[in-house]
PDB file of C-alpha atoms in Angstrom:
ATOM      1  CA  ASP A1212     -62.167-123.187  25.562  1.00 56.00           C
ATOM      2  CA  ALA A1213     -59.166-123.400  23.265  1.00 62.00           C
ATOM      3  CA  LYS A1214     -60.029-122.335  19.738  1.00 86.00           C
ATOM      4  CA  THR A1215     -59.119-123.824  16.399  1.00 93.00           C
ATOM      5  CA  THR A1216     -58.661-122.137  13.040  1.00 95.00           C
ATOM      6  CA  GLN A1217     -59.339-123.942   9.773  1.00 96.00           C
ATOM      7  CA  PRO A1218     -59.601-122.791   6.152  1.00 97.00           C
ATOM      8  CA  ASN A1219     -63.193-122.303   5.057  1.00 96.00           C
ATOM      9  CA  SER A1220     -62.854-124.581   2.063  1.00 97.00           C
ATOM     10  CA  MET A1221     -60.454-126.823   0.178  1.00 97.00           C
ATOM     11  CA  GLU A1222     -60.599-128.677  -3.081  1.00 97.00           C
ATOM     12  CA  SER A1223     -59.042-131.960  -4.116  1.00 96.00           C
ATOM     13  CA  ASN A1224     -59.093-134.420  -6.965  1.00 96.00           C
ATOM     14  CA  GLU A1225     -60.259-137.962  -6.594  1.00 96.00           C
ATOM     15  CA  GLU A1226     -57.580-140.502  -5.591  1.00 95.00           C
ATOM     16  CA  GLU A1227     -55.140-137.770  -4.592  1.00 96.00           C
ATOM     17  CA  PRO A1228     -54.002-137.141  -0.997  1.00 95.00           C
ATOM     18  CA  VAL A1229     -55.596-134.323   0.954  1.00 97.00           C
ATOM     19  CA  HIS A1230     -53.983-132.415   3.799  1.00 98.00           C
ATOM     20  CA  LEU A1231     -56.443-130.500   5.976  1.00 98.00           C
ATOM     21  CA  PRO A1232     -54.705-128.042   8.328  1.00 97.00           C
ATOM     22  CA  CYS A1233     -55.801-126.861  11.757  1.00 97.00           C
ATOM     23  CA  ASN A1234     -54.185-124.217  13.957  1.00 96.00           C
ATOM     24  CA  HIS A1235     -54.670-124.356  17.711  1.00 94.00           C
ATOM     25  CA  SER A1236     -52.040-122.062  19.162  1.00 92.00           C
ATOM     26  CA  THR A1237     -53.739-121.821  22.595  1.00 89.00           C
ATOM     27  CA  ILE A1238     -53.930-125.577  23.120  1.00 90.00           C
ATOM     28  CA  SER A1239     -53.241-126.718  26.670  1.00 87.00           C
ATOM     29  CA  GLY A1240     -51.118-129.681  27.646  1.00 85.00           C
ATOM     30  CA  THR A1241     -54.110-131.924  28.341  1.00 83.00           C
ATOM     31  CA  ASP A1242     -56.237-131.057  25.294  1.00 87.00           C
ATOM     32  CA  TYR A1243     -56.961-133.867  22.873  1.00 88.00           C
ATOM     33  CA  ILE A1244     -57.219-133.040  19.156  1.00 92.00           C
ATOM     34  CA  HIS A1245     -60.281-134.583  17.520  1.00 91.00           C
ATOM     35  CA  TRP A1246     -61.452-134.605  13.942  1.00 95.00           C
ATOM     36  CA  TYR A1247     -65.033-135.212  12.938  1.00 95.00           C
ATOM     37  CA  ARG A1248     -66.658-134.840   9.548  1.00 96.00           C
ATOM     38  CA  GLN A1249     -70.211-134.147   8.516  1.00 94.00           C
ATOM     39  CA  LEU A1250     -71.632-135.266   5.207  1.00 92.00           C
ATOM     40  CA  PRO A1251     -74.587-133.336   3.788  1.00 87.00           C
ATOM     41  CA  SER A1252     -77.794-133.885   5.749  1.00 85.00           C
ATOM     42  CA  GLN A1253     -76.116-136.287   8.177  1.00 90.00           C
ATOM     43  CA  GLY A1254     -74.801-136.209  11.709  1.00 93.00           C
ATOM     44  CA  PRO A1255     -71.088-135.776  12.397  1.00 94.00           C
ATOM     45  CA  GLU A1256     -68.869-138.834  12.110  1.00 94.00           C
ATOM     46  CA  TYR A1257     -65.760-139.435  14.185  1.00 92.00           C
ATOM     47  CA  VAL A1258     -62.579-139.555  12.090  1.00 95.00           C
ATOM     48  CA  ILE A1259     -59.574-139.644  14.413  1.00 94.00           C
ATOM     49  CA  HIS A1260     -58.106-138.182  17.586  1.00 91.00           C
ATOM     50  CA  GLY A1261     -54.672-137.746  19.151  1.00 91.00           C
ATOM     51  CA  LEU A1262     -52.764-136.113  21.967  1.00 89.00           C
ATOM     52  CA  THR A1263     -49.068-135.810  21.113  1.00 91.00           C
ATOM     53  CA  SER A1264     -48.025-138.562  18.712  1.00 91.00           C
ATOM     54  CA  ASN A1265     -49.099-139.010  15.122  1.00 93.00           C
ATOM     55  CA  VAL A1266     -52.008-141.407  14.731  1.00 93.00           C
ATOM     56  CA  ASN A1267     -53.215-143.653  11.947  1.00 94.00           C
ATOM     57  CA  ASN A1268     -56.487-145.483  11.481  1.00 92.00           C
ATOM     58  CA  ARG A1269     -58.408-146.963   8.593  1.00 90.00           C
ATOM     59  CA  MET A1270     -59.916-143.608   7.661  1.00 89.00           C
ATOM     60  CA  ALA A1271     -57.063-141.151   7.959  1.00 95.00           C
ATOM     61  CA  SER A1272     -53.816-140.077   9.574  1.00 97.00           C
ATOM     62  CA  LEU A1273     -53.311-137.282  12.061  1.00 97.00           C
ATOM     63  CA  ALA A1274     -50.007-135.432  12.078  1.00 97.00           C
ATOM     64  CA  ILE A1275     -49.419-133.302  15.170  1.00 96.00           C
ATOM     65  CA  ALA A1276     -46.737-130.627  15.254  1.00 96.00           C
ATOM     66  CA  GLU A1277     -44.036-131.019  17.865  1.00 94.00           C
ATOM     67  CA  ASP A1278     -45.229-127.915  19.734  1.00 94.00           C
ATOM     68  CA  ARG A1279     -48.856-129.101  19.319  1.00 94.00           C
ATOM     69  CA  LYS A1280     -49.928-125.688  18.056  1.00 95.00           C
ATOM     70  CA  SER A1281     -51.114-127.162  14.789  1.00 96.00           C
ATOM     71  CA  SER A1282     -52.175-130.461  13.271  1.00 97.00           C
ATOM     72  CA  THR A1283     -53.002-131.884   9.865  1.00 98.00           C
ATOM     73  CA  LEU A1284     -55.601-134.446   8.922  1.00 98.00           C
ATOM     74  CA  ILE A1285     -54.403-136.544   6.013  1.00 97.00           C
ATOM     75  CA  LEU A1286     -56.731-138.447   3.713  1.00 97.00           C
ATOM     76  CA  HIS A1287     -54.396-140.650   1.730  1.00 94.00           C
ATOM     77  CA  ARG A1288     -56.616-141.135  -1.332  1.00 95.00           C
ATOM     78  CA  ALA A1289     -59.654-138.908  -1.520  1.00 95.00           C
ATOM     79  CA  THR A1290     -62.865-140.382  -2.852  1.00 96.00           C
ATOM     80  CA  LEU A1291     -66.102-138.659  -3.774  1.00 95.00           C
ATOM     81  CA  ARG A1292     -67.561-139.973  -0.519  1.00 94.00           C
ATOM     82  CA  ASP A1293     -65.006-137.924   1.423  1.00 96.00           C
ATOM     83  CA  ALA A1294     -66.671-134.682   0.356  1.00 96.00           C
ATOM     84  CA  ALA A1295     -67.826-133.217   3.672  1.00 97.00           C
ATOM     85  CA  VAL A1296     -67.243-130.525   6.260  1.00 96.00           C
ATOM     86  CA  TYR A1297     -64.261-131.454   8.441  1.00 97.00           C
ATOM     87  CA  TYR A1298     -64.102-130.188  12.010  1.00 96.00           C
ATOM     88  CA  CYS A1299     -60.992-129.927  14.152  1.00 96.00           C
ATOM     89  CA  ILE A1300     -61.967-129.890  17.846  1.00 92.00           C
ATOM     90  CA  LEU A1301     -60.041-129.634  21.099  1.00 89.00           C
ATOM     91  CA  SER A1302     -61.157-131.112  24.393  1.00 81.00           C
ATOM     92  CA  GLY A1303     -59.578-131.599  27.774  1.00 69.00           C
ATOM     93  CA  SER A1304     -58.739-134.986  29.220  1.00 58.00           C
ATOM     94  CA  GLY A1305     -60.909-134.539  32.264  1.00 60.00           C
ATOM     95  CA  GLY A1306     -63.836-132.552  33.549  1.00 62.00           C
ATOM     96  CA  SER A1307     -66.083-131.525  30.677  1.00 67.00           C
ATOM     97  CA  ASN A1308     -64.090-133.213  27.914  1.00 73.00           C
ATOM     98  CA  TYR A1309     -67.317-134.606  26.467  1.00 82.00           C
ATOM     99  CA  LYS A1310     -68.408-131.099  25.492  1.00 83.00           C
ATOM    100  CA  LEU A1311     -67.424-130.942  21.835  1.00 85.00           C
ATOM    101  CA  THR A1312     -67.458-127.455  20.359  1.00 83.00           C
ATOM    102  CA  PHE A1313     -67.827-127.446  16.596  1.00 88.00           C
ATOM    103  CA  GLY A1314     -66.652-124.399  14.635  1.00 88.00           C
ATOM    104  CA  LYS A1315     -67.333-123.695  10.975  1.00 89.00           C
ATOM    105  CA  GLY A1316     -64.937-126.407   9.780  1.00 95.00           C
ATOM    106  CA  THR A1317     -63.432-126.881   6.330  1.00 97.00           C
ATOM    107  CA  LEU A1318     -65.686-127.755   3.423  1.00 97.00           C
ATOM    108  CA  LEU A1319     -63.822-130.304   1.323  1.00 97.00           C
ATOM    109  CA  THR A1320     -64.834-130.634  -2.313  1.00 97.00           C
ATOM    110  CA  VAL A1321     -63.571-133.682  -4.210  1.00 97.00           C
ATOM    111  CA  ASN A1322     -63.482-133.444  -7.985  1.00 96.00           C
ATOM    112  CA  PRO A1323     -63.902-136.599 -10.098  1.00 94.00           C
TER     113      PRO A1323
ATOM    114  CA  ASN B 712     -75.083-153.128  15.440  1.00 57.00           C
ATOM    115  CA  ALA B 713     -77.544-150.393  14.603  1.00 73.00           C
ATOM    116  CA  GLY B 714     -76.308-146.859  14.922  1.00 92.00           C
ATOM    117  CA  VAL B 715     -77.823-144.042  16.922  1.00 96.00           C
ATOM    118  CA  MET B 716     -81.439-143.609  15.909  1.00 96.00           C
ATOM    119  CA  GLN B 717     -83.399-140.408  16.042  1.00 97.00           C
ATOM    120  CA  ASN B 718     -87.019-139.767  15.263  1.00 97.00           C
ATOM    121  CA  PRO B 719     -88.698-138.093  13.745  1.00 97.00           C
ATOM    122  CA  ARG B 720     -86.210-137.016  11.090  1.00 96.00           C
ATOM    123  CA  HIS B 721     -88.291-133.964  10.264  1.00 97.00           C
ATOM    124  CA  LEU B 722     -90.726-132.203  12.556  1.00 98.00           C
ATOM    125  CA  VAL B 723     -92.912-129.221  11.782  1.00 98.00           C
ATOM    126  CA  ARG B 724     -94.580-127.315  14.592  1.00 98.00           C
ATOM    127  CA  ARG B 725     -96.501-124.069  14.862  1.00 97.00           C
ATOM    128  CA  ARG B 726     -95.453-121.428  17.351  1.00 97.00           C
ATOM    129  CA  GLY B 727     -96.617-122.327  20.840  1.00 97.00           C
ATOM    130  CA  GLN B 728     -96.776-126.076  20.275  1.00 98.00           C
ATOM    131  CA  GLU B 729     -94.567-128.677  21.921  1.00 98.00           C
ATOM    132  CA  ALA B 730     -91.797-130.611  20.177  1.00 98.00           C
ATOM    133  CA  ARG B 731     -90.599-134.005  21.410  1.00 98.00           C
ATOM    134  CA  LEU B 732     -87.430-135.418  19.885  1.00 98.00           C
ATOM    135  CA  ARG B 733     -86.371-139.000  20.536  1.00 98.00           C
ATOM    136  CA  CYS B 734     -82.963-140.608  20.551  1.00 98.00           C
ATOM    137  CA  SER B 735     -82.106-144.286  20.905  1.00 97.00           C
ATOM    138  CA  PRO B 736     -78.384-144.717  21.618  1.00 95.00           C
ATOM    139  CA  MET B 737     -76.283-147.501  20.223  1.00 93.00           C
ATOM    140  CA  LYS B 738     -76.545-150.821  22.018  1.00 91.00           C
ATOM    141  CA  GLY B 739     -74.394-150.836  25.141  1.00 87.00           C
ATOM    142  CA  HIS B 740     -74.052-147.039  25.245  1.00 89.00           C
ATOM    143  CA  SER B 741     -75.153-145.399  28.470  1.00 89.00           C
ATOM    144  CA  HIS B 742     -74.033-141.831  27.727  1.00 92.00           C
ATOM    145  CA  VAL B 743     -76.193-139.545  25.606  1.00 95.00           C
ATOM    146  CA  TYR B 744     -75.470-136.022  24.389  1.00 96.00           C
ATOM    147  CA  TRP B 745     -77.721-133.536  22.606  1.00 97.00           C
ATOM    148  CA  TYR B 746     -76.437-130.835  20.257  1.00 97.00           C
ATOM    149  CA  ARG B 747     -78.175-128.115  18.296  1.00 96.00           C
ATOM    150  CA  GLN B 748     -77.087-126.797  14.915  1.00 94.00           C
ATOM    151  CA  LEU B 749     -78.605-123.484  13.948  1.00 91.00           C
ATOM    152  CA  PRO B 750     -78.578-122.539  10.248  1.00 86.00           C
ATOM    153  CA  GLU B 751     -75.078-121.660   9.011  1.00 82.00           C
ATOM    154  CA  GLU B 752     -73.501-122.494  12.381  1.00 85.00           C
ATOM    155  CA  GLY B 753     -71.575-125.355  13.955  1.00 86.00           C
ATOM    156  CA  LEU B 754     -73.050-127.807  16.427  1.00 91.00           C
ATOM    157  CA  LYS B 755     -73.383-126.520  19.976  1.00 92.00           C
ATOM    158  CA  PHE B 756     -73.510-128.778  23.039  1.00 93.00           C
ATOM    159  CA  MET B 757     -76.782-128.732  24.943  1.00 96.00           C
ATOM    160  CA  VAL B 758     -76.886-131.521  27.529  1.00 96.00           C
ATOM    161  CA  TYR B 759     -75.152-134.707  28.668  1.00 95.00           C
ATOM    162  CA  LEU B 760     -77.147-137.499  30.273  1.00 95.00           C
ATOM    163  CA  GLN B 761     -76.535-140.920  31.687  1.00 92.00           C
ATOM    164  CA  LYS B 762     -79.312-143.338  32.522  1.00 89.00           C
ATOM    165  CA  GLU B 763     -81.791-141.482  34.761  1.00 89.00           C
ATOM    166  CA  ASN B 764     -79.312-138.659  35.446  1.00 94.00           C
ATOM    167  CA  ILE B 765     -78.563-135.275  33.936  1.00 95.00           C
ATOM    168  CA  ILE B 766     -74.797-134.822  34.178  1.00 92.00           C
ATOM    169  CA  ASP B 767     -74.374-131.442  32.491  1.00 93.00           C
ATOM    170  CA  GLU B 768     -77.105-129.197  31.125  1.00 94.00           C
ATOM    171  CA  SER B 769     -74.985-126.078  30.827  1.00 92.00           C
ATOM    172  CA  GLY B 770     -75.833-125.656  27.137  1.00 93.00           C
ATOM    173  CA  MET B 771     -79.589-125.856  27.547  1.00 96.00           C
ATOM    174  CA  PRO B 772     -81.672-122.683  27.322  1.00 94.00           C
ATOM    175  CA  LYS B 773     -82.992-121.850  30.777  1.00 91.00           C
ATOM    176  CA  GLU B 774     -86.641-122.028  29.825  1.00 95.00           C
ATOM    177  CA  ARG B 775     -88.846-124.301  27.717  1.00 97.00           C
ATOM    178  CA  PHE B 776     -86.166-126.967  27.112  1.00 98.00           C
ATOM    179  CA  SER B 777     -85.818-130.193  29.065  1.00 97.00           C
ATOM    180  CA  ALA B 778     -84.179-133.567  28.537  1.00 97.00           C
ATOM    181  CA  GLU B 779     -84.450-136.992  30.073  1.00 96.00           C
ATOM    182  CA  PHE B 780     -82.928-140.436  29.637  1.00 96.00           C
ATOM    183  CA  PRO B 781     -85.120-142.915  31.514  1.00 93.00           C
ATOM    184  CA  LYS B 782     -84.068-146.344  32.670  1.00 90.00           C
ATOM    185  CA  GLU B 783     -86.103-147.871  29.879  1.00 90.00           C
ATOM    186  CA  GLY B 784     -86.673-146.290  26.495  1.00 92.00           C
ATOM    187  CA  PRO B 785     -85.103-143.545  24.447  1.00 96.00           C
ATOM    188  CA  SER B 786     -83.748-140.195  25.516  1.00 97.00           C
ATOM    189  CA  ILE B 787     -86.216-137.363  24.979  1.00 98.00           C
ATOM    190  CA  LEU B 788     -85.493-133.703  24.243  1.00 98.00           C
ATOM    191  CA  ARG B 789     -88.611-131.683  24.888  1.00 98.00           C
ATOM    192  CA  ILE B 790     -89.209-128.115  23.748  1.00 98.00           C
ATOM    193  CA  GLN B 791     -92.319-126.433  25.074  1.00 98.00           C
ATOM    194  CA  GLN B 792     -94.045-123.478  23.432  1.00 98.00           C
ATOM    195  CA  VAL B 793     -91.722-123.475  20.424  1.00 98.00           C
ATOM    196  CA  VAL B 794     -90.706-120.214  18.759  1.00 97.00           C
ATOM    197  CA  ARG B 795     -89.261-119.598  15.299  1.00 96.00           C
ATOM    198  CA  GLY B 796     -85.763-119.319  16.743  1.00 95.00           C
ATOM    199  CA  ASP B 797     -85.955-122.978  17.798  1.00 97.00           C
ATOM    200  CA  SER B 798     -85.841-124.030  14.136  1.00 97.00           C
ATOM    201  CA  ALA B 799     -82.638-126.019  13.836  1.00 97.00           C
ATOM    202  CA  ALA B 800     -81.179-129.480  13.437  1.00 96.00           C
ATOM    203  CA  TYR B 801     -80.970-131.359  16.731  1.00 98.00           C
ATOM    204  CA  PHE B 802     -78.411-134.128  16.945  1.00 97.00           C
ATOM    205  CA  CYS B 803     -78.082-136.835  19.508  1.00 97.00           C
ATOM    206  CA  ALA B 804     -74.836-138.697  20.153  1.00 96.00           C
ATOM    207  CA  SER B 805     -73.957-141.617  22.371  1.00 94.00           C
ATOM    208  CA  SER B 806     -70.824-143.185  23.760  1.00 90.00           C
ATOM    209  CA  PRO B 807     -70.007-146.247  25.822  1.00 84.00           C
ATOM    210  CA  PRO B 808     -68.690-145.687  29.342  1.00 77.00           C
ATOM    211  CA  SER B 809     -65.290-147.173  28.574  1.00 64.00           C
ATOM    212  CA  ARG B 810     -64.521-144.645  25.860  1.00 56.00           C
ATOM    213  CA  ALA B 811     -66.125-141.534  27.317  1.00 53.00           C
ATOM    214  CA  ASP B 812     -62.736-140.066  28.235  1.00 58.00           C
ATOM    215  CA  TYR B 813     -61.738-140.136  24.581  1.00 65.00           C
ATOM    216  CA  ASN B 814     -64.855-138.346  23.473  1.00 61.00           C
ATOM    217  CA  GLU B 815     -65.571-140.598  20.528  1.00 83.00           C
ATOM    218  CA  GLN B 816     -69.214-139.845  20.192  1.00 90.00           C
ATOM    219  CA  PHE B 817     -71.433-141.604  17.696  1.00 93.00           C
ATOM    220  CA  PHE B 818     -73.986-139.265  16.184  1.00 95.00           C
ATOM    221  CA  GLY B 819     -77.459-139.904  14.915  1.00 96.00           C
ATOM    222  CA  PRO B 820     -78.841-138.465  11.663  1.00 95.00           C
ATOM    223  CA  GLY B 821     -80.547-135.584  13.449  1.00 97.00           C
ATOM    224  CA  THR B 822     -84.056-134.202  13.693  1.00 98.00           C
ATOM    225  CA  ARG B 823     -84.749-131.103  11.651  1.00 97.00           C
ATOM    226  CA  LEU B 824     -87.266-128.954  13.475  1.00 98.00           C
ATOM    227  CA  THR B 825     -89.133-126.257  11.578  1.00 97.00           C
ATOM    228  CA  VAL B 826     -91.313-123.839  13.486  1.00 97.00           C
ATOM    229  CA  LEU B 827     -93.907-122.039  11.388  1.00 96.00           C
TER     230      LEU B 827
END
């Protein structure tokens, strides 16, 4: 399985943008890039996913590098409720693409 | 639309007992996945089920663990003769058939199993 590398932790201030990086230099052409987050004592929550083009939804934006070896999750205005562990995950478009592999993720702290 | 429901939320068992974890997927979802999160680790895939079928159990330990998703009722993850190493958070996720290719899985709150 292709691996991802994320910083262990990041810190942000409330109402400021947050850019969470993810490196995936061994990504294959058919791997989707997914982001999930996990709040304390809760199950993971889907945030966004993409393949090649940048993506926007109500929660966040996903910026994918042209060579697809890295991506950035962008929270446009962090709130205290965004404090969580953020996971960047790769999965193939077929076969066992349902098999999400969670790493250690990035612990995001949001300061009031 | 209620989310994925898991019960119990906390379960305490003594070594050698059986643990039964239940998962009710979201309405209209026919795909269920179980994950285990050991302390200080990320979630690891265990098994993928559709109604009455096990699709992929490659992440399940070979012994003592089993899973089912009957035609009626919740999905059950069963751990026989629990040991201390089974202490973990067990998460269930579900997805509707139409979105399975995109892997958007909706997770429940988890069951935290403690083995004494």
